[in-house]
C-alpha positions as a Python dict, from the first residue, in 0.01 Angstrom:
ca = {
    (1, 'M'): (0, 0, 0),
    (2, 'T'): (67, -371, 1),
    (3, 'A'): (355, -528, 188),
    (4, 'C'): (557, -646, -114),
    (5, 'V'): (918, -644, 8),
    (6, 'M'): (1178, -500, -228),
    (7, 'E'): (1499, -703, -230),
    (8, 'V'): (1712, -430, -391),
    (9, 'V'): (2005, -319, -173),
    (10, 'I'): (2021, 59, -137),
    (11, 'N'): (2237, 238, 115),
    (12, 'E'): (2336, 593, 206),
    (13, 'G'): (2632, 589, -32),
    (14, 'S'): (2435, 486, -340),
    (15, 'V'): (2187, 775, -336),
    (16, 'P'): (2238, 1148, -406),
    (17, 'P'): (2233, 1395, -113),
    (18, 'Y'): (1886, 1509, -222),
    (19, 'Y'): (1741, 1176, -99),
    (20, 'R'): (1867, 1250, 249),
    (21, 'E'): (1723, 1601, 231),
    (22, 'V'): (1382, 1456, 146),
    (23, 'Y'): (1403, 1214, 437),
    (24, 'E'): (1498, 1491, 682),
    (25, 'A'): (1208, 1700, 555),
    (26, 'I'): (933, 1442, 604),
    (27, 'C'): (1051, 1196, 868),
    (28, 'C'): (884, 1172, 1207),
    (29, 'K'): (1153, 1305, 1439),
    (30, 'Q'): (1045, 1106, 1744),
    (31, 'E'): (1016, 767, 1568),
    (32, 'D'): (1283, 808, 1296),
    (33, 'H'): (1060, 693, 1012),
    (34, 'V'): (813, 829, 752),
    (35, 'Q'): (439, 788, 795),
    (36, 'T'): (255, 643, 495),
    (37, 'D'): (12, 935, 475),
    (38, 'V'): (307, 1175, 445),
    (39, 'F'): (457, 961, 169),
    (40, 'Q'): (124, 957, -14),
    (41, 'R'): (127, 1337, -17),
    (42, 'L'): (479, 1319, -160),
    (43, 'L'): (359, 1082, -434),
    (44, 'R'): (86, 1325, -531),
    (45, 'K'): (349, 1598, -579),
    (46, 'T'): (529, 1391, -846),
    (47, 'D'): (265, 1461, -1117),
    (48, 'L'): (286, 1094, -1215),
    (49, 'P'): (-34, 922, -1333),
    (50, 'V'): (-234, 767, -1048),
    (51, 'A'): (-178, 420, -1195),
    (52, 'V'): (199, 470, -1184),
    (53, 'Q'): (177, 603, -827),
    (54, 'N'): (-10, 287, -726),
    (55, 'Q'): (252, 68, -897),
    (56, 'I'): (527, 236, -694),
    (57, 'A'): (329, 198, -372),
    (58, 'E'): (274, -173, -436),
    (59, 'H'): (648, -237, -440),
    (60, 'L'): (710, -82, -95),
    (61, 'D'): (752, -251, 240),
    (62, 'C'): (524, -47, 466),
    (63, 'K'): (509, -221, 803),
    (64, 'E'): (271, -83, 1062),
    (65, 'G'): (191, 227, 860),
    (66, 'F'): (536, 373, 801),
    (67, 'L'): (844, 359, 575),
    (68, 'S'): (1202, 315, 692),
    (69, 'K'): (1476, 541, 560),
    (70, 'L'): (1603, 285, 306),
    (71, 'T'): (1248, 204, 190),
    (72, 'L'): (1196, 574, 123),
    (73, 'Y'): (1521, 584, -77),
    (74, 'K'): (1396, 296, -293),
    (75, 'A'): (1068, 477, -344),
    (76, 'L'): (1247, 799, -447),
    (77, 'A'): (1459, 605, -695),
    (78, 'L'): (1143, 448, -848),
    (79, 'I'): (979, 791, -868),
    (80, 'A'): (1281, 943, -1043),
    (81, 'L'): (1299, 659, -1298),
    (82, 'A'): (923, 672, -1358),
    (83, 'Q'): (950, 1045, -1425),
    (84, 'K'): (1204, 955, -1697),
    (85, 'G'): (946, 730, -1860),
    (86, 'K'): (1064, 398, -1711),
    (87, 'H'): (827, 133, -1577),
    (88, 'P'): (874, 132, -1196),
    (89, 'S'): (971, -212, -1068),
    (90, 'P'): (1232, -371, -839),
    (91, 'K'): (1395, -532, -1145),
    (92, 'L'): (1463, -185, -1283),
    (93, 'L'): (1656, -95, -968),
    (94, 'E'): (1849, -423, -967),
    (95, 'N'): (1983, -354, -1316),
    (96, 'F'): (2065, 12, -1248),
    (97, 'T'): (2444, 57, -1225),
    (98, 'Q'): (2474, 438, -1209),
    (99, 'E'): (2392, 676, -924),
    (100, 'F'): (2017, 694, -884),
    (101, 'P'): (1862, 1004, -1043),
    (102, 'K'): (1705, 1288, -849),
    (103, 'P'): (1321, 1295, -850),
    (104, 'S'): (1128, 1613, -916),
    (105, 'L'): (919, 1688, -606),
    (106, 'G'): (883, 2063, -612),
    (107, 'D'): (913, 2260, -287),
    (108, 'L'): (978, 2029, 9),
    (109, 'Q'): (857, 2295, 255),
    (110, 'A'): (498, 2206, 175),
    (111, 'L'): (567, 1857, 307),
    (112, 'R'): (735, 1995, 617),
    (113, 'M'): (421, 2194, 691),
    (114, 'Q'): (220, 1873, 733),
    (115, 'P'): (414, 1638, 960),
    (116, 'A'): (270, 1303, 1049),
    (117, 'S'): (230, 1391, 1415),
    (118, 'G'): (-3, 1680, 1334),
    (119, 'N'): (58, 2050, 1393),
    (120, 'P'): (378, 2080, 1601),
    (121, 'L'): (254, 2412, 1735),
    (122, 'L'): (9, 2228, 1958),
    (123, 'L'): (122, 2065, 2282),
    (124, 'S'): (-57, 1751, 2396),
    (125, 'Q'): (81, 1692, 2747),
    (126, 'T'): (-154, 1697, 3045),
    (127, 'L'): (-53, 1836, 3384),
    (128, 'A'): (-24, 1483, 3522),
    (129, 'E'): (212, 1389, 3237),
    (130, 'L'): (427, 1697, 3299),
    (131, 'L'): (449, 1629, 3672),
    (132, 'D'): (538, 1264, 3603),
    (133, 'I'): (842, 1356, 3391),
    (134, 'D'): (1057, 1396, 3700),
    (135, 'T'): (1066, 1492, 4067),
    (136, 'V'): (1391, 1645, 4187),
    (137, 'Q'): (1481, 1682, 4554),
    (138, 'V'): (1724, 1952, 4670),
    (139, 'E'): (1875, 1910, 5017),
    (140, 'L'): (2127, 2125, 5203),
    (141, 'I'): (2474, 1991, 5280),
    (142, 'P'): (2661, 2273, 5461),
    (143, 'E'): (3037, 2246, 5447),
    (144, 'K'): (3262, 2424, 5694),
    (145, 'K'): (3614, 2539, 5616),
    (146, 'G'): (3786, 2636, 5940),
    (147, 'L'): (3567, 2832, 6180),
    (148, 'F'): (3330, 2991, 5932),
    (149, 'L'): (3081, 2861, 5676),
    (150, 'K'): (3243, 2916, 5336),
    (151, 'H'): (2976, 2782, 5102),
    (152, 'V'): (2666, 2568, 5090),
    (153, 'E'): (2644, 2251, 4886),
    (154, 'Y'): (2324, 2085, 4768),
    (155, 'E'): (2245, 1721, 4709),
    (156, 'I'): (2033, 1696, 4393),
    (157, 'T'): (1836, 1373, 4351),
    (158, 'S'): (1648, 1300, 4029),
    (159, 'Q'): (1373, 1040, 4036),
    (160, 'R'): (1378, 1007, 3658),
    (161, 'F'): (1751, 940, 3623),
    (162, 'Q'): (1784, 761, 3958),
    (163, 'A'): (2090, 973, 4031),
    (164, 'S'): (2221, 1191, 4314),
    (165, 'V'): (2484, 1459, 4253),
    (166, 'Y'): (2628, 1748, 4451),
    (167, 'R'): (2599, 2104, 4325),
    (168, 'R'): (2692, 2451, 4446),
    (169, 'Y'): (2504, 2770, 4371),
    (170, 'S'): (2767, 2863, 4110),
    (171, 'D'): (2682, 2539, 3924),
    (172, 'F'): (2316, 2643, 3915),
    (173, 'D'): (2426, 2986, 3792),
    (174, 'V'): (2622, 2848, 3494),
    (175, 'F'): (2344, 2600, 3413),
    (176, 'H'): (2087, 2883, 3417),
    (177, 'E'): (2302, 3103, 3193),
    (178, 'L'): (2350, 2829, 2934),
    (179, 'L'): (1983, 2735, 2949),
    (180, 'L'): (1892, 3095, 2862),
    (181, 'H'): (2130, 3090, 2564),
    (182, 'R'): (2010, 2748, 2450),
    (183, 'F'): (1639, 2826, 2491),
    (184, 'A'): (1615, 3202, 2456),
    (185, 'Y'): (1256, 3170, 2328),
    (186, 'R'): (1130, 2954, 2617),
    (187, 'M'): (1026, 3009, 2978),
    (188, 'V'): (1345, 2979, 3181),
    (189, 'P'): (1267, 3036, 3552),
    (190, 'A'): (1484, 3284, 3738),
    (191, 'L'): (1733, 3181, 4004),
    (192, 'P'): (1701, 3311, 4360),
    (193, 'P'): (1965, 3569, 4463),
    (194, 'K'): (2303, 3437, 4574),
    (195, 'R'): (2317, 3661, 4879),
    (196, 'M'): (2070, 3848, 5096),
    (197, 'L'): (2009, 4180, 4923),
    (198, 'K'): (1950, 4397, 5230),
    (199, 'G'): (1894, 4386, 5602),
    (200, 'V'): (2106, 4299, 5903),
    (201, 'L'): (2260, 3954, 5876),
    (202, 'T'): (2222, 3739, 6188),
    (203, 'S'): (2252, 3364, 6240),
    (204, 'T'): (1871, 3337, 6229),
    (205, 'T'): (1822, 3547, 5916),
    (206, 'D'): (2114, 3364, 5750),
    (207, 'R'): (1951, 3026, 5815),
    (208, 'E'): (1615, 3154, 5691),
    (209, 'F'): (1775, 3295, 5375),
    (210, 'I'): (1962, 2970, 5300),
    (211, 'E'): (1645, 2764, 5353),
    (212, 'G'): (1442, 3000, 5133),
    (213, 'R'): (1706, 2977, 4862),
    (214, 'R'): (1704, 2596, 4882),
    (215, 'R'): (1328, 2591, 4827),
    (216, 'A'): (1360, 2835, 4535),
    (217, 'L'): (1632, 2621, 4374),
    (218, 'R'): (1409, 2315, 4417),
    (219, 'R'): (1122, 2492, 4243),
    (220, 'F'): (1357, 2609, 3964),
    (221, 'I'): (1504, 2267, 3888),
    (222, 'N'): (1165, 2092, 3897),
    (223, 'L'): (1011, 2341, 3653),
    (224, 'V'): (1309, 2294, 3422),
    (225, 'A'): (1315, 1914, 3455),
    (226, 'R'): (942, 1893, 3373),
    (227, 'H'): (945, 2129, 3076),
    (228, 'P'): (858, 1924, 2764),
    (229, 'F'): (1152, 2068, 2566),
    (230, 'F'): (1413, 2114, 2839),
    (231, 'S'): (1359, 1764, 2975),
    (232, 'E'): (1493, 1599, 2656),
    (233, 'D'): (1796, 1826, 2625),
    (234, 'G'): (2149, 1721, 2709),
    (235, 'L'): (2203, 2017, 2944),
    (236, 'I'): (1948, 1895, 3199),
    (237, 'K'): (2076, 1538, 3184),
    (238, 'I'): (2434, 1652, 3249),
    (239, 'F'): (2327, 1875, 3538),
    (240, 'L'): (2126, 1598, 3705),
    (241, 'T'): (2362, 1306, 3644),
    (242, 'F'): (2723, 1418, 3586),
    (243, 'S'): (2931, 1334, 3894),
    (244, 'G'): (3267, 1455, 3767),
    (245, 'S'): (3477, 1726, 3930),
    (246, 'D'): (3396, 2008, 3683),
    (247, 'V'): (3029, 2009, 3590),
    (248, 'Q'): (3047, 2373, 3474),
    (249, 'N'): (3303, 2296, 3204),
    (250, 'K'): (3104, 1988, 3101),
    (251, 'L'): (2792, 2202, 3059),
    (252, 'R'): (2977, 2462, 2852),
    (253, 'E'): (3121, 2198, 2622),
    (254, 'S'): (2776, 2052, 2568),
    (255, 'F'): (2630, 2390, 2476),
    (256, 'K'): (2910, 2462, 2225),
    (257, 'T'): (2825, 2149, 2030),
    (258, 'A'): (2446, 2202, 2050),
    (259, 'G'): (2392, 2573, 1975),
    (260, 'D'): (2062, 2748, 2040),
    (261, 'E'): (1717, 2602, 1970),
    (262, 'F'): (1666, 2802, 1650),
    (263, 'M'): (1974, 2637, 1499),
    (264, 'T'): (1878, 2282, 1603),
    (265, 'C'): (1499, 2278, 1555),
    (266, 'K'): (1408, 2124, 1218),
    (267, 'I'): (1102, 2341, 1167),
    (268, 'A'): (1250, 2668, 1300),
    (269, 'T'): (1271, 2830, 955),
    (270, 'Q'): (913, 2724, 874),
    (271, 'A'): (759, 2845, 1201),
    (272, 'K'): (561, 3119, 1026),
    (273, 'E'): (359, 2861, 831),
    (274, 'Y'): (221, 2711, 1154),
    (275, 'L'): (120, 3037, 1318),
    (276, 'P'): (-237, 3168, 1300),
    (277, 'G'): (-285, 3487, 1103),
    (278, 'N'): (-374, 3694, 1409),
    (279, 'I'): (-79, 3577, 1619),
    (280, 'Q'): (9, 3927, 1743),
    (281, 'A'): (-344, 3983, 1873),
    (282, 'K'): (-340, 3640, 2037),
    (283, 'F'): (-5, 3718, 2197),
    (284, 'S'): (-130, 4048, 2342),
    (285, 'S'): (-450, 3890, 2471),
    (286, 'S'): (-267, 3596, 2631),
    (287, 'R'): (-14, 3826, 2790),
    (288, 'E'): (-287, 4035, 2952),
    (289, 'M'): (-472, 3725, 3075),
    (290, 'I'): (-159, 3578, 3233),
    (291, 'R'): (-72, 3912, 3391),
    (292, 'N'): (-412, 3910, 3566),
    (293, 'I'): (-366, 3547, 3673),
    (294, 'F'): (-24, 3632, 3815),
    (295, 'N'): (-166, 3918, 4022),
    (296, 'S'): (-443, 3699, 4164),
    (297, 'F'): (-211, 3412, 4252),
    (298, 'Q'): (32, 3654, 4412),
    (299, 'K'): (-247, 3770, 4646),
    (300, 'L'): (-341, 3409, 4722),
    (301, 'R'): (23, 3332, 4806),
    (302, 'D'): (46, 3635, 5036),
    (303, 'R'): (-268, 3525, 5226),
    (304, 'A'): (-143, 3168, 5254),
    (305, 'E'): (190, 3293, 5388),
    (306, 'R'): (11, 3500, 5651),
    (307, 'M'): (-189, 3195, 5759),
    (308, 'A'): (129, 2987, 5788),
    (309, 'V'): (295, 3262, 5994),
    (310, 'R'): (-12, 3287, 6217),
    (311, 'S'): (-1, 2912, 6281),
    (312, 'V'): (362, 2942, 6391),
    (313, 'E'): (275, 3244, 6607),
    (314, 'T'): (-14, 3048, 6758),
    (315, 'A'): (229, 2768, 6842),
    (316, 'T'): (453, 3017, 7025),
    (317, 'D'): (156, 3170, 7209),
    (318, 'L'): (24, 2830, 7319),
    (319, 'L'): (369, 2727, 7442),
    (320, 'M'): (408, 3050, 7640),
    (321, 'F'): (53, 3017, 7772),
    (322, 'G'): (138, 2670, 7906),
    (323, 'R'): (463, 2793, 8058),
    (324, 'E'): (283, 3071, 8240),
    (325, 'L'): (33, 2821, 8379),
    (326, 'S'): (323, 2603, 8491),
    (327, 'S'): (492, 2900, 8651),
    (328, 'L'): (171, 2987, 8827),
    (329, 'G'): (129, 2631, 8951),
    (330, 'S'): (492, 2613, 9064),
    (331, 'D'): (456, 2909, 9300),
    (332, 'T'): (536, 2774, 9648),
    (333, 'M'): (433, 3086, 9835),
    (334, 'P'): (179, 2967, 10102),
    (335, 'V'): (-166, 3120, 10107),
    (336, 'Q'): (-241, 3298, 10432),
    (337, 'T'): (-519, 3135, 10633),
    (338, 'W'): (-691, 3464, 10693),
    (339, 'A'): (-719, 3509, 10316),
    (340, 'S'): (-830, 3156, 10231),
    (341, 'T'): (-1062, 3122, 10530),
    (342, 'N'): (-923, 2771, 10587),
    (343, 'N'): (-1010, 2670, 10229),
    (344, 'N'): (-724, 2504, 10038),
    (345, 'T'): (-892, 2529, 9697),
    (346, 'W'): (-612, 2735, 9550),
    (347, 'G'): (-349, 2485, 9656),
    (348, 'T'): (-537, 2205, 9477),
    (349, 'M'): (-591, 2414, 9165),
    (350, 'R'): (-226, 2517, 9163),
    (351, 'Q'): (-112, 2156, 9135),
    (352, 'S'): (-350, 2100, 8843),
    (353, 'L'): (-226, 2412, 8663),
    (354, 'K'): (131, 2290, 8683),
    (355, 'G'): (46, 1972, 8491),
    (356, 'L'): (-139, 2156, 8213),
    (357, 'S'): (184, 2291, 8062),
    (358, 'V'): (245, 1951, 7903),
    (359, 'E'): (-92, 1965, 7726),
    (360, 'F'): (-26, 2315, 7598),
    (361, 'A'): (319, 2214, 7476),
    (362, 'L'): (149, 1940, 7274),
    (363, 'L'): (-98, 2194, 7137),
    (364, 'A'): (193, 2421, 7043),
    (365, 'D'): (360, 2132, 6860),
    (366, 'K'): (42, 2061, 6662),
    (367, 'A'): (9, 2429, 6567),
    (368, 'A'): (373, 2435, 6454),
    (369, 'Q'): (314, 2126, 6239),
    (370, 'Q'): (11, 2299, 6090),
    (371, 'G'): (223, 2600, 5997),
    (372, 'K'): (482, 2373, 5836),
    (373, 'R'): (212, 2195, 5632),
    (374, 'E'): (66, 2525, 5516),
    (375, 'E'): (412, 2647, 5414),
    (376, 'E'): (523, 2329, 5237),
    (377, 'D'): (195, 2205, 5084),
    (378, 'V'): (20, 2532, 5000),
    (379, 'V'): (264, 2823, 4988),
    (380, 'E'): (529, 2622, 4799),
    (381, 'K'): (278, 2510, 4534),
    (382, 'L'): (166, 2869, 4491),
    (383, 'N'): (529, 2985, 4466),
    (384, 'L'): (601, 2716, 4207),
    (385, 'F'): (323, 2840, 3981),
    (386, 'L'): (419, 3203, 4043),
    (387, 'D'): (778, 3124, 3939),
    (388, 'L'): (643, 2980, 3613),
    (389, 'L'): (416, 3280, 3554),
    (390, 'Q'): (706, 3517, 3621),
    (391, 'S'): (921, 3328, 3369),
    (392, 'Y'): (643, 3381, 3112),
    (393, 'K'): (643, 3756, 3182),
    (394, 'D'): (1023, 3758, 3145),
    (395, 'L'): (991, 3568, 2815),
    (396, 'C'): (748, 3827, 2678),
    (397, 'E'): (994, 4103, 2764),
    (398, 'R'): (1281, 3914, 2598),
    (399, 'H'): (1069, 3877, 2286),
    (400, 'E'): (989, 4246, 2267),
    (401, 'K'): (1327, 4383, 2376),
    (402, 'G'): (1533, 4112, 2210),
    (403, 'V'): (1450, 3952, 1879),
    (404, 'L'): (1173, 4198, 1786),
    (405, 'H'): (1397, 4496, 1866),
    (406, 'D'): (1688, 4341, 1673),
    (407, 'H'): (1462, 4290, 1371),
    (408, 'Q'): (1347, 4652, 1375),
    (409, 'R'): (1705, 4772, 1418),
    (410, 'A'): (1816, 4559, 1120),
    (411, 'L'): (1543, 4713, 905),
    (412, 'Q'): (1652, 5063, 1003),
    (413, 'K'): (2015, 4985, 918),
    (414, 'Y'): (1907, 4842, 584),
    (415, 'S'): (1716, 5162, 507),
    (416, 'V'): (2025, 5374, 585),
    (417, 'I'): (2249, 5163, 357),
    (418, 'K'): (1992, 5184, 74),
    (419, 'R'): (1988, 5564, 101),
    (420, 'Q'): (2368, 5568, 96),
    (421, 'M'): (2361, 5348, -214),
    (422, 'M'): (2117, 5578, -391),
    (423, 'S'): (2327, 5881, -300),
    (424, 'A'): (2646, 5716, -425),
    (425, 'T'): (2481, 5621, -753),
    (426, 'V'): (2341, 5969, -813),
    (427, 'Q'): (2675, 6135, -735),
    (428, 'S'): (2865, 5884, -957),
    (429, 'K'): (3113, 5789, -684),
    (430, 'E'): (3393, 5542, -740),
    (431, 'Q'): (3289, 5191, -841),
    (432, 'V'): (3471, 5039, -541),
    (433, 'S'): (3253, 5238, -303),
    (434, 'V'): (2935, 5134, -486),
    (435, 'D'): (3040, 4767, -483),
    (436, 'Q'): (3107, 4786, -112),
    (437, 'L'): (2762, 4930, -52),
    (438, 'E'): (2604, 4659, -266),
    (439, 'S'): (2787, 4396, -62),
    (440, 'R'): (2667, 4554, 261),
    (441, 'I'): (2310, 4560, 127),
    (442, 'V'): (2325, 4187, 48),
    (443, 'Q'): (2465, 4113, 395),
    (444, 'Q'): (2197, 4325, 558),
    (445, 'E'): (1922, 4160, 355),
    (446, 'N'): (2045, 3820, 477),
    (447, 'A'): (2051, 3951, 834),
    (448, 'I'): (1695, 4076, 799),
    (449, 'V'): (1577, 3742, 666),
    (450, 'T'): (1740, 3567, 961),
    (451, 'M'): (1587, 3814, 1206),
    (452, 'E'): (1244, 3764, 1052),
    (453, 'L'): (1277, 3386, 1082),
    (454, 'R'): (1388, 3419, 1444),
    (455, 'N'): (1100, 3655, 1516),
    (456, 'Y'): (845, 3405, 1385),
    (457, 'F'): (1016, 3122, 1571),
    (458, 'S'): (1002, 3332, 1887),
    (459, 'L'): (626, 3378, 1838),
    (460, 'F'): (594, 3006, 1768),
    (461, 'C'): (762, 2924, 2100),
    (462, 'L'): (559, 3189, 2282),
    (463, 'H'): (242, 3027, 2154),
    (464, 'Q'): (357, 2690, 2290),
    (465, 'E'): (464, 2838, 2624),
    (466, 'T'): (119, 2997, 2658),
    (467, 'Q'): (-33, 2652, 2615),
    (468, 'L'): (203, 2526, 2885),
    (469, 'I'): (82, 2796, 3124),
    (470, 'C'): (-279, 2699, 3057),
    (471, 'T'): (-194, 2335, 3127),
    (472, 'Y'): (-31, 2434, 3456),
    (473, 'L'): (-342, 2631, 3552),
    (474, 'Q'): (-491, 2299, 3657),
    (475, 'I'): (-250, 2309, 3951),
    (476, 'T'): (-515, 2528, 4113),
    (477, 'A'): (-702, 2209, 4205),
    (478, 'H'): (-386, 2065, 4363),
    (479, 'I'): (-334, 2385, 4563),
    (480, 'L'): (-695, 2397, 4681),
    (481, 'G'): (-683, 2029, 4772),
    (482, 'A'): (-363, 2079, 4971),
    (483, 'F'): (-515, 2381, 5147),
    (484, 'V'): (-834, 2194, 5244),
    (485, 'N'): (-642, 1884, 5355),
    (486, 'S'): (-401, 2086, 5569),
    (487, 'Q'): (-688, 2262, 5746),
    (488, 'I'): (-881, 1940, 5805),
    (489, 'Q'): (-576, 1762, 5941),
    (490, 'G'): (-474, 2058, 6156),
    (491, 'H'): (-819, 2108, 6307),
    (492, 'R'): (-859, 1735, 6365),
    (493, 'E'): (-526, 1700, 6547),
    (494, 'M'): (-584, 2013, 6755),
    (495, 'S'): (-938, 1901, 6839),
    (496, 'V'): (-811, 1568, 6975),
    (497, 'V'): (-571, 1747, 7212),
    (498, 'W'): (-831, 2003, 7321),
    (499, 'N'): (-1084, 1727, 7390),
    (500, 'D'): (-824, 1533, 7591),
    (501, 'L'): (-749, 1847, 7788),
    (502, 'Q'): (-1110, 1931, 7872),
    (503, 'P'): (-1175, 1653, 8129),
    (504, 'K'): (-852, 1741, 8307),
    (505, 'L'): (-1004, 2077, 8395),
    (506, 'G'): (-1266, 1907, 8615),
    (507, 'C'): (-1057, 1951, 8927),
    (508, 'L'): (-1057, 2326, 8870),
    (509, 'F'): (-1437, 2346, 8889),
    (510, 'G'): (-1709, 2217, 9114),
    (511, 'A'): (-1520, 2353, 9414),
    (512, 'P'): (-1666, 2347, 9768),
    (513, 'N'): (-1780, 2704, 9727),
    (514, 'G'): (-2058, 2572, 9509),
    (515, 'M'): (-1939, 2699, 9169),
    (516, 'P'): (-2093, 2469, 8906),
    (517, 'S'): (-1876, 2261, 8673),
    (518, 'P'): (-1899, 2339, 8300),
    (519, 'P'): (-2114, 2096, 8100),
    (520, 'L'): (-1906, 1822, 7932),
    (521, 'T'): (-2113, 1668, 7654),
    (522, 'P'): (-2010, 1370, 7440),
    (523, 'Q'): (-2054, 1586, 7131),
    (524, 'Q'): (-1779, 1818, 7250),
    (525, 'G'): (-1526, 1540, 7245),
    (526, 'N'): (-1635, 1352, 6935),
    (527, 'W'): (-1625, 1597, 6647),
    (528, 'K'): (-1587, 1423, 6313),
    (529, 'P'): (-1427, 1621, 6027),
    (530, 'P'): (-1555, 1580, 5672),
    (531, 'N'): (-1359, 1374, 5421),
    (532, 'A'): (-1066, 1545, 5248),
    (533, 'F'): (-1163, 1725, 4928),
    (534, 'F'): (-858, 1593, 4748),
    (535, 'P'): (-643, 1298, 4851),
    (536, 'N'): (-280, 1362, 4939),
}
């Protein structure tokens, strides 16, 4: 196509509604224009001679490989006039005083099946791109009413929107409910429970539960904020940025105007055309694979949790070990001369033992920091991925128990009505009854068509969510890197303290009784860890 600008003025009001339908069918949703290769396919559907197609193309303004909406309208007008035997030219449009005619383009669905951006079934985001969409922090802000804690408030800070808002658990609950309605065919992570389900509630267990819930809410909102479809939806923007007094009502109002994804997605009714022929087999295979991955990652998480707990227990043991040494060194009971045979070795050692408690307190602090790193850097990453895998399992169940079950139930109801219709016809019942049955059959047929379209759209979304899981599988490298780094850092910090402690034990050995001192080699105090496998 050559860039020959058409001067004819065409606007929305001067073209028939069909022009707008064509534009909606073939435009690139993200860029709000029509790619030239898509328009060329449209030209070929006109059955016009190639020479005439070229003449039309020469009169179009196609900057940077695409057509604007108004340029497409001009092209459609030229096509319609050419199909009536007119010579396509800008002059012809200038002299045209009536409403532009409707071109004959056949079935527009064939054009919808070949969008400019390629197959919409395929996702192109990398893990790095998904993680870069947003990072949301969730911090506790406890609020007291009187003497008792009435509720917990959270400060939600979005890096993407550069906004901080305050939310309660009930706000998360409403947001989660609406998200499930809006995106019933997508992976919506579950919320943590509002209250502790069982066990004796104490101040310690209450604090642990609230902290665990905060972490779970942080994982939930980050998975949602980074989802390629959720991230562009108005619900997430309202939840992360709206600072008004009633965010729940604001969310509900937004959902009422939006509807669910099937109603708003342009290609929802054509989803079947994008799916591979063996989609059911692919779905079953993917589901089994992800079930196995979930089981393995669950075992990894359990082991990582045990390691983090052991680090905290080690910290407690080291602290108590130091306290016992201090207690031993603080004993002022004199040693009887007949027992020590005039040797004050124990008195000297006792003073040294008292000072070692400081070193062991430092060791305990390092072990506690190690446990915190293992919990935050390793266990949390594993929990994040497990939350996503669980949401995939939940999605599969919704597909089978929801839309698929509704479709089968609609077919059964249709079969019953058909039998009733046949029975009424054979028995020559009143015409009113037969007409009612015919009306019900038509309604049920429409319901079945809708259910079938929703079923295929559900499979379409499932296919995309499976791709998303496979993209997130690369988080394994992040988890392994965090695990290796935490161990290297922990061992390095502990080693420094142990090596500083070792020379201080010299006064406990080499006593006058001739007991030899332990060998202190330079190598013992100069261990060098390897480089981190992955950078932080």
